[in-house]
Amino acid sequence: MIKLLWKSLLLTFIFYYFAFSQKATSDEALKIANYVRFLASDELEGRYPGTAGNYKAADFIESKFKEFGLQPISGSYRQTFPFPVAYKFSDKNSVVWEKLIERPGIPKEMWKSIPKKWNNGVEYQPLPISENGTVTGEVVFAGYGITAKDIGYDDYEGIDVNGKIVIVLIDSAEGQPKDERFIPYSKMSYKAMNAREHGAIGIIFVKVQSDSANVFFPLKVSTFHKPSGIIAIQAQRTEIAKFFPKNANLYPTEMEMQKTKKPKSFLIPDTKVTISVDISKETVEVPNVFGLIPGTDPKLSKEYIVIGAHFDHLGWGGENSLYRGKTPAIHNGADDNASGVSAILYLAEYFAKNPLRRSVIVTAFNGEEEGILGSNHFVKNSPVPIEQIVLMLNFDMVGRMKENKLNVFGTGSSTTFDKVIDSVAVLDSLILTKGSEGYGPSDHSSFYSAKIPVLFMFTGAHSDYHMPSDDAEKIDCDGILKVTSFAKKILDRYGNSNEKPDYIYTPVEKKNGKDNAPGYAKVWFGIVPNFEDNPLGLRISGVSAGSPAEKAGLQSDDIITKFGGKTVKNLQDLTYILREFKPNDIVDVVVIRQGKEIVFKVKLVGR
């Protein structure tokens, strides 16, 4: 009995220790702290979509919705969509080299080639940015695969790679680039696009000389990996070096390029290679989780307000992580976005007890970190008529409030917002930083693209963003309670008023780019990308008001296939192509709209 008593006291102490370390000084804030602590626990391993931790988080959220009395929609609390979790390789993948063997004293036309077959996962590995298919061609060493006219460097100058397969070193002429001039040109997606635009039909990536030169990059699945319009593989350095001529071995050539900072590209003589790639993504169904609070008014209850926050995070890291440690670490995502989910759970319980005249859908979105996938799916497959959603409130990173300061974005998406928000802020003694834009890097953007007024709440950036150190003990749960108090008043205003907020298309405030350093775009185009795969090109979710894209006539759901004469396969392509233009340039932009090809003249402006 005494042991049980001491155990109970110890657990109570631990609970309150963690709660108060999370700045929770009331029962309501302690409730929020409890939500944050579970969602950001190591048990959930960072809540990456498709993992056990992500499903546990979904189960927890659904259980709370049921506990609070929220209703399912069409018989379910979930809406699933496919999410890639692994790559699959068929037996069609192959690499076969043919190199003429020199026979002294024998005419060259009598030399014979000896085929050399590589094994997938041993001498080579297909890359996620590869297209599927088979190519055969001569082989050209194209250095680092960079064309950077603004710094006077071009690995393709003076060589013809049309219809050929290029070997390209990963990184740049600085090795692993220390010179900032080369950083924008070091990504494999850029090098694949550049090779393709120079006419190459395949690209073989090779690591620069290092201790891990023969170790392949791990095949981490990401929705940001898009086919690049070219066959692409990575080769083991030791094996690829065997095909270089004796007078231009790989290592001395690489060292000379790093020393001189000048290209040294050449045709590898008497060598051909056939590469076949057949790679696909294995997917699993992952859930958005939602619950309905019916409105009390017979008429207004047919209109809906969506309260949302994403519940996924980065798992053990991945390419979206800013962590550079050598040992993998769980990214618990306490602020991003256990804080936002805790806020909507608190609001769900409150409004279940105090329903509004309009109906409320409380939604925890999945896949936000991989390109607002869950909210995009929700909008395109809305569980209620999309035109009957009158407002969306988004909570993302609301757990680090300082000095009663709150950022609220989307204030220009309705003419009614500024007055209401300012009056509520006074009541709650909040200091607001407002942004008028309806688009932004979170789930509200999906709703704004669907012409729904939005408000996005955010307490600010910090050094733990996308780091393993974003943990529960750093969360200000009293601050989250202030955010929910602010949100309750806004929801009360719009949930109970006969008048619904109007929708306004707000101009995007142009921001300065990453100075005007070489390698970065100096122009603004103004599209809102869609992150879903599309074999035809880059589908856009919308265009920014007042942007060159809008003025030219581009619209939501257009598929951009060419920009300035260059092929656009994905967002990365467009990003790289924009670097080549300057303000006031007029470019042809080719789009597919409802199956028809249309060409627009776009006048670019400075950033």
Coordinates of C-alpha atoms in Angstrom, one line a residue:
M1 CA 0.0 0.0 0.0
I2 CA 2.8 2.4 1.0
K3 CA 4.7 1.5 -2.2
L4 CA 1.6 2.2 -4.2
L5 CA 1.1 5.5 -2.5
W6 CA 4.7 6.5 -3.2
K7 CA 4.4 5.4 -6.8
S8 CA 1.2 7.5 -7.1
L9 CA 2.9 10.5 -5.6
L10 CA 5.9 10.1 -7.8
L11 CA 3.8 9.9 -11.0
T12 CA 1.9 13.0 -9.8
F13 CA 5.2 14.8 -9.3
I14 CA 6.4 13.7 -12.7
F15 CA 3.2 14.9 -14.3
Y16 CA 3.3 18.3 -12.7
Y17 CA 7.1 18.7 -13.3
F18 CA 6.7 18.2 -17.0
A19 CA 3.5 20.3 -17.1
F20 CA 5.1 23.2 -15.4
S21 CA 8.3 22.9 -17.4
Q22 CA 5.9 23.4 -20.3
K23 CA 4.6 26.7 -18.7
A24 CA 1.2 25.4 -17.8
T25 CA -0.3 27.2 -14.7
S26 CA -4.0 26.3 -14.9
D27 CA -6.1 23.2 -15.2
E28 CA -7.0 24.1 -18.8
A29 CA -3.3 24.6 -19.7
L30 CA -2.4 21.4 -18.0
K31 CA -4.9 19.6 -20.2
I32 CA -3.1 21.1 -23.3
A33 CA 0.2 20.1 -21.8
N34 CA -1.0 16.5 -21.6
Y35 CA -1.9 16.5 -25.3
V36 CA 1.4 18.0 -26.3
R37 CA 3.4 15.5 -24.1
F38 CA 1.7 12.5 -25.7
L39 CA 1.8 13.7 -29.3
A40 CA 5.5 14.8 -29.0
S41 CA 6.6 11.7 -27.1
D42 CA 9.4 9.4 -28.3
E43 CA 6.7 6.6 -28.4
L44 CA 5.3 8.2 -31.5
E45 CA 8.7 8.6 -33.2
G46 CA 8.0 11.8 -34.9
R47 CA 4.6 10.9 -36.4
Y48 CA 5.9 10.5 -40.0
P49 CA 3.1 9.5 -42.3
G50 CA 2.8 5.7 -42.8
T51 CA 4.6 4.9 -39.6
A52 CA 3.2 3.3 -36.4
G53 CA 3.6 6.6 -34.6
N54 CA 1.5 8.5 -37.1
Y55 CA -1.3 5.9 -36.8
K56 CA -1.1 6.1 -33.0
A57 CA -1.4 9.9 -33.2
A58 CA -4.5 9.5 -35.5
D59 CA -6.0 7.0 -33.0
F60 CA -5.5 9.4 -30.1
I61 CA -7.0 12.3 -32.0
E62 CA -10.0 10.2 -33.0
S63 CA -10.5 8.9 -29.5
K64 CA -10.6 12.5 -28.2
F65 CA -13.2 13.5 -30.9
K66 CA -15.4 10.6 -29.8
E67 CA -14.9 11.4 -26.1
F68 CA -15.9 15.0 -26.7
G69 CA -19.0 14.0 -28.6
L70 CA -18.0 15.1 -32.1
Q71 CA -19.9 13.2 -34.8
P72 CA -18.4 11.2 -37.7
I73 CA -19.0 12.5 -41.3
S74 CA -20.6 10.0 -43.6
G75 CA -20.1 7.3 -41.0
S76 CA -16.3 7.9 -40.4
Y77 CA -13.9 10.0 -38.5
R78 CA -11.2 9.4 -41.2
Q79 CA -10.5 10.3 -44.8
T80 CA -7.5 8.4 -46.2
F81 CA -5.2 9.1 -49.1
P82 CA -2.2 7.3 -50.6
F83 CA 1.3 8.2 -49.3
P84 CA 4.6 6.8 -50.6
V85 CA 6.6 4.7 -48.2
A86 CA 9.1 2.7 -50.3
Y87 CA 10.6 2.3 -53.7
K88 CA 10.1 -0.9 -55.7
F89 CA 12.4 -2.1 -58.5
S90 CA 11.3 -4.6 -61.1
D91 CA 13.7 -7.1 -62.8
K92 CA 13.8 -4.7 -65.8
N93 CA 16.4 -2.6 -64.1
S94 CA 19.8 -3.2 -65.8
V95 CA 23.1 -1.5 -66.8
V96 CA 25.3 -3.0 -69.5
W97 CA 28.5 -1.4 -70.6
E98 CA 30.3 -2.0 -73.9
K99 CA 33.9 -0.9 -74.3
L100 CA 36.1 -1.6 -77.3
I101 CA 39.2 -3.5 -76.2
E102 CA 42.3 -2.1 -77.8
R103 CA 44.3 -4.7 -79.8
P104 CA 47.8 -3.3 -80.7
G105 CA 48.6 -3.8 -84.4
I106 CA 45.0 -4.7 -85.3
P107 CA 42.8 -2.1 -87.2
K108 CA 40.3 -0.4 -84.9
E109 CA 37.3 -1.7 -86.9
M110 CA 38.4 -5.2 -85.9
W111 CA 38.5 -4.5 -82.2
K112 CA 35.8 -6.2 -80.2
S113 CA 33.8 -5.0 -77.3
I114 CA 33.2 -7.0 -74.1
P115 CA 29.9 -6.4 -72.4
K116 CA 30.0 -5.7 -68.7
K117 CA 26.8 -6.1 -66.7
W118 CA 26.3 -4.2 -63.5
N119 CA 24.1 -5.4 -60.6
N120 CA 21.5 -3.2 -59.0
G121 CA 22.5 -2.3 -55.5
V122 CA 26.1 -3.3 -56.1
E123 CA 27.7 -1.3 -58.8
Y124 CA 24.8 1.1 -59.4
Q125 CA 21.4 2.2 -58.0
P126 CA 18.5 3.9 -59.8
L127 CA 17.6 7.3 -58.4
P128 CA 14.1 8.5 -57.4
I129 CA 14.4 11.4 -59.8
S130 CA 14.8 9.0 -62.8
E131 CA 12.2 8.5 -65.5
N132 CA 11.4 4.9 -66.4
G133 CA 12.7 3.5 -69.7
T134 CA 15.7 2.3 -71.6
V135 CA 18.5 4.4 -73.2
T136 CA 21.6 3.5 -75.1
G137 CA 24.3 6.0 -75.9
E138 CA 27.9 7.1 -76.0
V139 CA 29.3 8.3 -72.7
V140 CA 30.6 11.8 -71.9
F141 CA 32.2 13.0 -68.7
A142 CA 30.5 16.3 -68.0
G143 CA 32.4 17.3 -64.8
Y144 CA 30.0 18.6 -62.2
G145 CA 27.1 19.1 -64.6
I146 CA 26.9 22.8 -63.9
T147 CA 26.0 25.7 -66.2
A148 CA 26.4 28.9 -64.3
K149 CA 26.8 31.8 -66.7
D150 CA 26.6 34.3 -63.9
I151 CA 29.9 33.1 -62.4
G152 CA 31.4 32.1 -65.7
Y153 CA 31.4 28.4 -65.3
D154 CA 29.9 25.8 -67.7
D155 CA 30.8 22.1 -67.8
Y156 CA 28.9 21.7 -71.1
E157 CA 30.8 24.4 -73.0
G158 CA 32.5 22.9 -76.1
I159 CA 31.1 19.4 -75.8
D160 CA 28.2 17.7 -77.5
V161 CA 26.0 15.6 -75.3
N162 CA 23.0 15.4 -77.5
G163 CA 21.7 11.8 -77.4
K164 CA 24.5 10.8 -75.1
I165 CA 24.7 9.7 -71.5
V166 CA 26.7 11.9 -69.1
I167 CA 28.7 11.1 -66.1
V168 CA 28.5 13.9 -63.5
L169 CA 30.2 14.4 -60.2
I170 CA 27.9 15.1 -57.2
D171 CA 28.5 18.5 -55.5
S172 CA 30.5 21.1 -57.4
A173 CA 33.9 22.4 -58.4
E174 CA 34.5 23.1 -54.7
G175 CA 34.1 19.5 -53.9
Q176 CA 31.5 19.6 -51.2
P177 CA 30.9 23.3 -51.9
K178 CA 32.4 25.8 -49.5
D179 CA 32.1 28.5 -52.1
E180 CA 28.6 29.8 -51.9
R181 CA 28.5 30.6 -55.6
F182 CA 28.3 26.8 -56.3
I183 CA 25.7 25.9 -53.6
P184 CA 22.6 26.6 -55.8
Y185 CA 24.0 24.3 -58.5
S186 CA 24.9 21.3 -56.3
K187 CA 21.5 19.5 -56.2
M188 CA 21.1 16.4 -58.3
S189 CA 17.7 17.6 -59.4
Y190 CA 19.3 20.7 -61.0
K191 CA 22.1 18.6 -62.6
A192 CA 19.5 16.2 -64.1
M193 CA 17.5 19.0 -65.5
N194 CA 20.6 20.7 -66.9
A195 CA 21.8 17.5 -68.6
R196 CA 18.3 17.0 -70.1
E197 CA 18.2 20.5 -71.4
H198 CA 21.6 20.0 -73.1
G199 CA 20.2 17.0 -74.9
A200 CA 21.5 14.2 -72.8
I201 CA 19.3 11.1 -72.5
G202 CA 20.8 9.7 -69.3
I203 CA 22.8 10.8 -66.4
I204 CA 25.1 8.8 -64.1
F205 CA 26.0 10.4 -60.8
V206 CA 29.3 9.7 -59.0
K207 CA 30.3 10.9 -55.6
V208 CA 33.4 13.1 -55.3
Q209 CA 36.5 11.4 -53.7
S210 CA 35.8 10.8 -50.0
D211 CA 35.7 7.9 -47.5
S212 CA 32.1 7.2 -48.5
A213 CA 32.7 7.6 -52.3
N214 CA 31.4 4.0 -52.9
V215 CA 28.4 4.2 -50.6
F216 CA 25.1 4.9 -52.3
F217 CA 22.8 7.6 -51.0
P218 CA 19.9 6.0 -49.0
L219 CA 16.7 5.6 -50.9
K220 CA 14.5 7.8 -48.7
V221 CA 11.0 8.2 -50.0
S222 CA 9.8 11.7 -50.4
T223 CA 7.0 13.3 -52.2
F224 CA 9.4 16.0 -53.2
H225 CA 11.3 13.6 -55.4
K226 CA 9.8 14.0 -58.9
P227 CA 10.8 12.4 -62.2
S228 CA 13.2 14.7 -64.0
G229 CA 12.6 13.7 -67.6
I230 CA 15.8 11.8 -67.9
I231 CA 17.1 8.3 -66.9
A232 CA 19.2 8.8 -63.8
I233 CA 21.3 6.4 -61.7
Q234 CA 24.1 6.6 -59.1
A235 CA 27.3 4.6 -59.7
Q236 CA 29.9 3.2 -57.4
R237 CA 33.0 5.4 -57.9
T238 CA 35.5 2.5 -58.1
E239 CA 33.5 0.8 -60.9
I240 CA 32.8 3.9 -63.0
A241 CA 36.5 4.9 -62.8
K242 CA 37.4 1.7 -64.8
F243 CA 35.9 3.2 -67.9
F244 CA 37.9 6.4 -67.9
P245 CA 40.9 6.6 -70.4
K246 CA 44.4 6.1 -69.0
N247 CA 45.4 9.7 -69.9
A248 CA 42.4 11.1 -68.1
N249 CA 41.7 9.0 -65.0
L250 CA 38.8 10.1 -62.8
Y251 CA 40.7 11.1 -59.7
P252 CA 43.4 13.3 -61.3
T253 CA 40.8 14.9 -63.5
E254 CA 38.6 15.7 -60.4
M255 CA 41.6 17.1 -58.5
E256 CA 42.6 19.3 -61.5
M257 CA 39.0 20.7 -61.7
Q258 CA 39.0 21.5 -58.0
K259 CA 42.3 23.2 -58.2
T260 CA 41.7 25.3 -61.3
K261 CA 37.9 25.8 -60.8
K262 CA 37.6 25.2 -64.6
P263 CA 35.7 22.5 -66.4
K264 CA 37.3 19.5 -68.0
S265 CA 34.7 17.6 -69.9
F266 CA 35.3 15.0 -72.6
L267 CA 33.9 12.1 -74.5
I268 CA 35.0 8.8 -73.1
P269 CA 36.2 7.0 -76.2
D270 CA 35.0 3.7 -77.5
T271 CA 32.4 3.3 -74.7
K272 CA 28.6 2.8 -74.8
V273 CA 26.2 2.0 -72.1
T274 CA 22.6 0.8 -72.0
I275 CA 20.6 1.7 -68.9
S276 CA 17.1 0.4 -68.1
V277 CA 15.2 1.8 -65.1
D278 CA 11.9 0.7 -63.8
I279 CA 11.2 2.2 -60.4
S280 CA 7.8 2.8 -58.7
K281 CA 6.6 4.0 -55.3
E282 CA 4.9 1.7 -52.9
T283 CA 2.1 3.5 -51.1
V284 CA 0.0 3.0 -48.0
E285 CA -3.2 4.8 -47.0
V286 CA -2.7 7.5 -44.3
P287 CA -5.6 9.3 -42.6
N288 CA -6.8 12.8 -42.1
V289 CA -8.9 12.7 -38.9
F290 CA -12.0 14.9 -38.5
G291 CA -15.1 15.3 -36.4
L292 CA -18.3 17.3 -36.8
I293 CA -20.0 19.7 -34.4
P294 CA -23.4 20.3 -35.9
G295 CA -24.7 23.9 -35.8
T296 CA -27.7 24.8 -33.9
D297 CA -29.4 26.9 -36.5
P298 CA -31.6 25.1 -39.0
K299 CA -30.3 27.2 -41.9
L300 CA -26.8 28.2 -40.9
S301 CA -25.9 24.6 -39.8
K302 CA -25.7 23.8 -43.5
E303 CA -22.6 26.0 -43.6
Y304 CA -19.3 25.0 -42.1
I305 CA -16.2 26.4 -40.5
V306 CA -13.1 24.2 -40.6
I307 CA -10.7 24.3 -37.7
G308 CA -7.5 22.6 -38.7
A309 CA -3.9 21.6 -37.7
H310 CA -1.5 19.1 -39.2
F311 CA -0.5 16.2 -36.9
D312 CA 2.4 14.7 -38.9
H313 CA 6.0 15.5 -38.5
L314 CA 9.4 14.4 -39.8
G315 CA 9.9 11.1 -38.0
W316 CA 13.6 10.5 -37.7
G317 CA 14.5 13.5 -39.9
G318 CA 14.9 13.2 -43.6
E319 CA 15.7 15.8 -46.1
N320 CA 13.3 18.4 -44.5
S321 CA 15.3 18.2 -41.3
L322 CA 17.8 20.9 -40.4
Y323 CA 19.6 18.5 -38.1
R324 CA 23.2 17.7 -39.2
G325 CA 24.3 15.3 -36.5
K326 CA 25.8 11.9 -37.4
T327 CA 23.5 9.9 -35.2
P328 CA 19.8 9.7 -36.3
A329 CA 17.4 11.3 -33.8
I330 CA 13.7 11.4 -33.4
H331 CA 12.1 14.7 -34.4
N332 CA 9.2 15.0 -31.9
G333 CA 7.7 18.1 -33.4
A334 CA 6.3 19.5 -30.2
D335 CA 5.7 23.0 -31.6
D336 CA 5.5 21.7 -35.2
N337 CA 2.8 20.7 -34.7
A338 CA 1.7 19.0 -31.5
S339 CA 1.0 22.5 -30.3
G340 CA -1.5 23.1 -33.1
V341 CA -3.2 19.8 -32.6
S342 CA -3.5 20.4 -28.9
A343 CA -5.2 23.8 -29.7
I344 CA -7.8 22.2 -32.0
L345 CA -8.5 19.4 -29.4
Y346 CA -9.1 22.1 -26.8
L347 CA -11.4 24.0 -29.2
A348 CA -13.2 20.7 -30.2
E349 CA -14.1 20.0 -26.5
Y350 CA -15.2 23.6 -25.9
F351 CA -17.4 23.9 -29.0
A352 CA -18.9 20.4 -28.5
K353 CA -20.2 21.8 -25.2
N354 CA -21.0 25.3 -26.6
P355 CA -22.0 24.7 -30.3
L356 CA -22.3 27.6 -32.7
R357 CA -25.1 28.3 -35.1
R358 CA -22.9 27.2 -38.0
S359 CA -21.5 23.7 -38.1
V360 CA -17.8 23.2 -37.3
I361 CA -15.5 20.5 -38.7
V362 CA -12.4 20.0 -36.6
T363 CA -9.7 18.4 -38.7
A364 CA -6.2 17.0 -38.1
F365 CA -4.4 16.9 -41.4
N366 CA -1.7 14.5 -42.4
G367 CA 1.2 14.9 -44.8
E368 CA 1.6 18.6 -44.4
E369 CA 5.4 18.4 -44.1
E370 CA 5.5 16.6 -47.5
G371 CA 3.6 19.3 -49.3
I372 CA 0.2 20.0 -47.6
L373 CA -1.0 16.7 -49.0
G374 CA -3.8 16.0 -46.5
S375 CA -5.4 19.4 -46.8
N376 CA -5.2 19.3 -50.5
H377 CA -6.9 15.9 -50.5
F378 CA -9.6 17.2 -48.1
V379 CA -10.4 20.2 -50.3
K380 CA -10.5 18.1 -53.5
N381 CA -12.6 15.4 -51.8
S382 CA -14.5 17.5 -49.3
P383 CA -16.7 15.5 -46.9
V384 CA -19.2 18.4 -47.2
P385 CA -20.0 20.5 -50.3
I386 CA -16.9 22.7 -50.6
E387 CA -18.9 25.8 -51.5
Q388 CA -20.6 25.5 -48.1
I389 CA -17.3 25.9 -46.2
V390 CA -17.3 29.6 -45.2
L391 CA -14.1 29.9 -43.2
M392 CA -10.9 28.0 -42.3
L393 CA -8.8 28.6 -39.2
N394 CA -5.3 26.9 -39.3
F395 CA -3.1 26.4 -36.2
D396 CA 0.6 25.6 -37.0
M397 CA 3.4 26.2 -34.5
V398 CA 1.4 28.0 -31.8
G399 CA 3.5 26.8 -28.8
R400 CA 6.2 29.4 -28.4
M401 CA 4.4 32.6 -27.6
K402 CA 6.6 35.4 -26.3
E403 CA 5.5 38.7 -24.7
N404 CA 1.8 38.0 -25.8
K405 CA 2.8 38.3 -29.5
L406 CA 0.8 36.4 -32.1
N407 CA 1.2 36.2 -35.9
V408 CA -2.1 36.0 -37.8
F409 CA -1.9 35.6 -41.6
G410 CA -4.7 35.7 -44.1
T411 CA -6.2 38.9 -42.7
G412 CA -6.7 40.2 -46.2
S413 CA -8.7 37.2 -47.4
S414 CA -11.9 38.8 -46.2
T415 CA -12.9 42.5 -45.9
T416 CA -14.3 41.8 -42.4
F417 CA -11.2 40.3 -40.8
D418 CA -9.1 43.3 -39.8
K419 CA -11.7 45.0 -37.7
V420 CA -12.8 41.8 -35.9
I421 CA -9.3 40.6 -35.3
D422 CA -8.1 43.9 -34.0
S423 CA -11.0 44.2 -31.5
V424 CA -10.4 40.6 -30.2
A425 CA -6.7 41.2 -29.8
V426 CA -7.5 44.2 -27.6
L427 CA -9.8 42.1 -25.4
D428 CA -7.1 39.4 -25.0
S429 CA -4.2 41.9 -24.6
L430 CA -2.4 40.3 -27.6
I431 CA 0.2 42.1 -29.7
L432 CA -0.6 41.1 -33.3
T433 CA 1.6 40.9 -36.4
K434 CA -0.7 40.6 -39.3
G435 CA -0.1 39.3 -42.8
S436 CA -2.8 39.8 -45.5
E437 CA -1.7 36.9 -47.7
G438 CA -4.1 33.9 -48.0
Y439 CA -1.4 31.6 -49.4
G440 CA 1.4 30.3 -47.2
P441 CA 3.4 27.3 -46.3
S442 CA 0.7 25.4 -44.3
D443 CA -2.7 23.8 -44.7
H444 CA -4.7 27.0 -45.0
S445 CA -3.2 27.5 -48.4
S446 CA -5.3 24.6 -49.8
F447 CA -8.5 26.2 -48.7
Y448 CA -7.5 29.7 -49.9
S449 CA -6.9 28.1 -53.4
A450 CA -10.5 26.9 -53.2
K451 CA -11.7 30.5 -52.6
I452 CA -12.4 30.1 -48.9
P453 CA -11.3 32.9 -46.5
V454 CA -8.6 31.7 -44.1
L455 CA -6.8 32.7 -40.9
F456 CA -3.5 31.2 -40.0
M457 CA -2.2 31.5 -36.4
F458 CA 1.5 31.1 -35.6
T459 CA 3.6 32.2 -32.6
G460 CA 6.9 32.5 -34.5
A461 CA 10.0 30.7 -35.7
H462 CA 12.8 29.4 -33.4
S463 CA 16.1 27.5 -33.6
D464 CA 14.4 24.2 -32.8
Y465 CA 12.4 24.3 -36.0
H466 CA 12.7 20.9 -37.8
M467 CA 15.3 19.8 -35.2
P468 CA 15.3 16.9 -32.7
S469 CA 15.3 19.6 -30.0
D470 CA 11.7 20.6 -30.7
D471 CA 10.5 18.9 -27.5
A472 CA 7.5 19.1 -25.2
E473 CA 9.2 20.8 -22.3
K474 CA 9.8 23.9 -24.4
I475 CA 6.1 24.5 -25.1
D476 CA 4.3 27.4 -23.5
C477 CA 0.9 25.8 -22.8
D478 CA -0.4 29.0 -21.2
G479 CA 0.5 30.7 -24.5
I480 CA -1.5 28.0 -26.5
L481 CA -4.5 28.8 -24.2
K482 CA -4.2 32.5 -25.1
V483 CA -4.2 31.5 -28.8
T484 CA -7.4 29.4 -28.3
S485 CA -9.0 32.2 -26.3
F486 CA -8.4 34.5 -29.3
A487 CA -9.7 31.9 -31.7
K488 CA -12.8 31.2 -29.6
K489 CA -13.9 34.8 -30.0
I490 CA -13.3 34.8 -33.7
L491 CA -15.2 31.6 -34.1
D492 CA -18.0 32.9 -32.0
R493 CA -18.2 36.0 -34.2
Y494 CA -18.3 34.1 -37.5
G495 CA -20.1 31.0 -36.2
N496 CA -23.1 32.8 -34.9
S497 CA -23.5 35.7 -37.3
N498 CA -26.0 35.6 -40.1
E499 CA -23.4 37.2 -42.3
K500 CA -20.5 35.0 -43.6
P501 CA -17.1 36.4 -44.4
D502 CA -16.6 37.4 -48.0
Y503 CA -13.6 36.1 -50.0
I504 CA -10.9 38.4 -51.3
Y505 CA -8.1 37.6 -53.6
T506 CA -5.1 39.3 -51.9
P507 CA -1.9 40.4 -53.5
V508 CA 1.2 38.6 -52.4
E509 CA 3.7 40.9 -50.7
K510 CA 6.9 40.4 -52.6
K511 CA 9.8 39.5 -50.4
N512 CA 13.4 40.0 -51.2
G513 CA 15.1 36.9 -52.5
K514 CA 18.3 35.5 -51.0
D515 CA 20.0 38.8 -51.8
N516 CA 21.1 38.9 -55.4
A517 CA 23.8 36.3 -55.1
P518 CA 24.7 34.2 -58.1
G519 CA 22.6 31.2 -58.6
Y520 CA 19.4 32.6 -57.1
A521 CA 16.4 33.8 -59.1
K522 CA 16.1 37.5 -59.4
V523 CA 12.6 37.5 -60.9
W524 CA 9.1 36.8 -59.6
F525 CA 6.6 34.7 -61.4
G526 CA 3.9 34.2 -58.8
I527 CA 2.4 30.7 -59.0
V528 CA 1.2 28.5 -56.1
P529 CA 2.5 25.0 -56.8
N530 CA 0.7 21.7 -56.4
F531 CA 2.9 19.0 -54.9
E532 CA 1.1 16.0 -56.4
D533 CA 2.8 14.0 -59.1
N534 CA 1.8 14.8 -62.7
P535 CA 3.4 13.2 -65.7
L536 CA 2.7 16.2 -68.0
G537 CA 4.4 18.9 -66.0
L538 CA 3.9 21.2 -63.1
R539 CA 0.3 21.6 -62.0
I540 CA -0.4 24.8 -60.2
S541 CA -2.9 25.3 -57.4
G542 CA -3.3 29.0 -58.1
V543 CA -1.6 32.3 -59.0
S544 CA -0.8 35.2 -56.6
A545 CA -2.9 38.3 -57.0
G546 CA -1.0 41.0 -59.0
S547 CA 1.7 38.6 -60.1
P548 CA 3.1 38.2 -63.6
A549 CA 1.4 34.8 -63.8
E550 CA -2.0 36.2 -63.0
K551 CA -1.6 39.2 -65.3
A552 CA -0.7 36.9 -68.2
G553 CA -3.8 34.7 -67.6
L554 CA -2.6 31.6 -65.9
Q555 CA -5.2 29.9 -63.7
S556 CA -5.6 27.3 -61.0
D557 CA -5.1 23.7 -62.3
D558 CA -3.1 24.8 -65.3
I559 CA -0.2 22.4 -66.0
I560 CA 3.0 24.2 -67.0
T561 CA 5.0 22.2 -69.5
K562 CA 7.5 24.8 -70.8
F563 CA 9.0 28.1 -69.6
G564 CA 11.2 30.2 -71.8
G565 CA 11.7 27.4 -74.2
K566 CA 12.8 24.9 -71.5
T567 CA 10.8 21.8 -70.4
V568 CA 9.2 21.9 -67.0
K569 CA 8.6 18.5 -65.4
N570 CA 8.3 19.6 -61.7
L571 CA 8.7 22.5 -59.3
Q572 CA 12.4 22.1 -59.1
D573 CA 12.8 22.6 -62.8
L574 CA 10.9 25.8 -62.7
T575 CA 12.9 27.1 -59.8
Y576 CA 16.2 26.4 -61.7
I577 CA 14.9 27.9 -64.9
L578 CA 13.8 31.1 -63.3
R579 CA 17.5 31.8 -62.4
E580 CA 18.2 32.4 -66.1
F581 CA 16.0 35.4 -66.4
K582 CA 16.1 39.1 -65.3
P583 CA 13.4 41.6 -64.6
N584 CA 11.4 42.8 -67.6
D585 CA 12.2 39.7 -69.6
I586 CA 9.2 38.5 -71.6
V587 CA 9.0 34.7 -71.8
D588 CA 6.7 32.2 -73.4
V589 CA 4.9 29.9 -70.9
V590 CA 3.2 26.8 -72.3
V591 CA 0.4 25.3 -70.2
I592 CA -2.1 22.5 -70.7
R593 CA -5.6 23.7 -69.7
Q594 CA -8.5 21.2 -69.9
G595 CA -6.5 19.1 -72.4
K596 CA -5.6 22.0 -74.7
E597 CA -2.1 23.6 -75.0
I598 CA -2.0 27.4 -74.5
V599 CA 0.9 29.8 -74.8
F600 CA 1.1 32.8 -72.6
K601 CA 3.4 35.8 -72.8
V602 CA 4.7 36.6 -69.3
K603 CA 6.6 39.7 -68.3
L604 CA 8.7 38.9 -65.3
V605 CA 9.4 41.5 -62.6
G606 CA 12.2 41.8 -60.0
R607 CA 11.9 40.1 -56.6

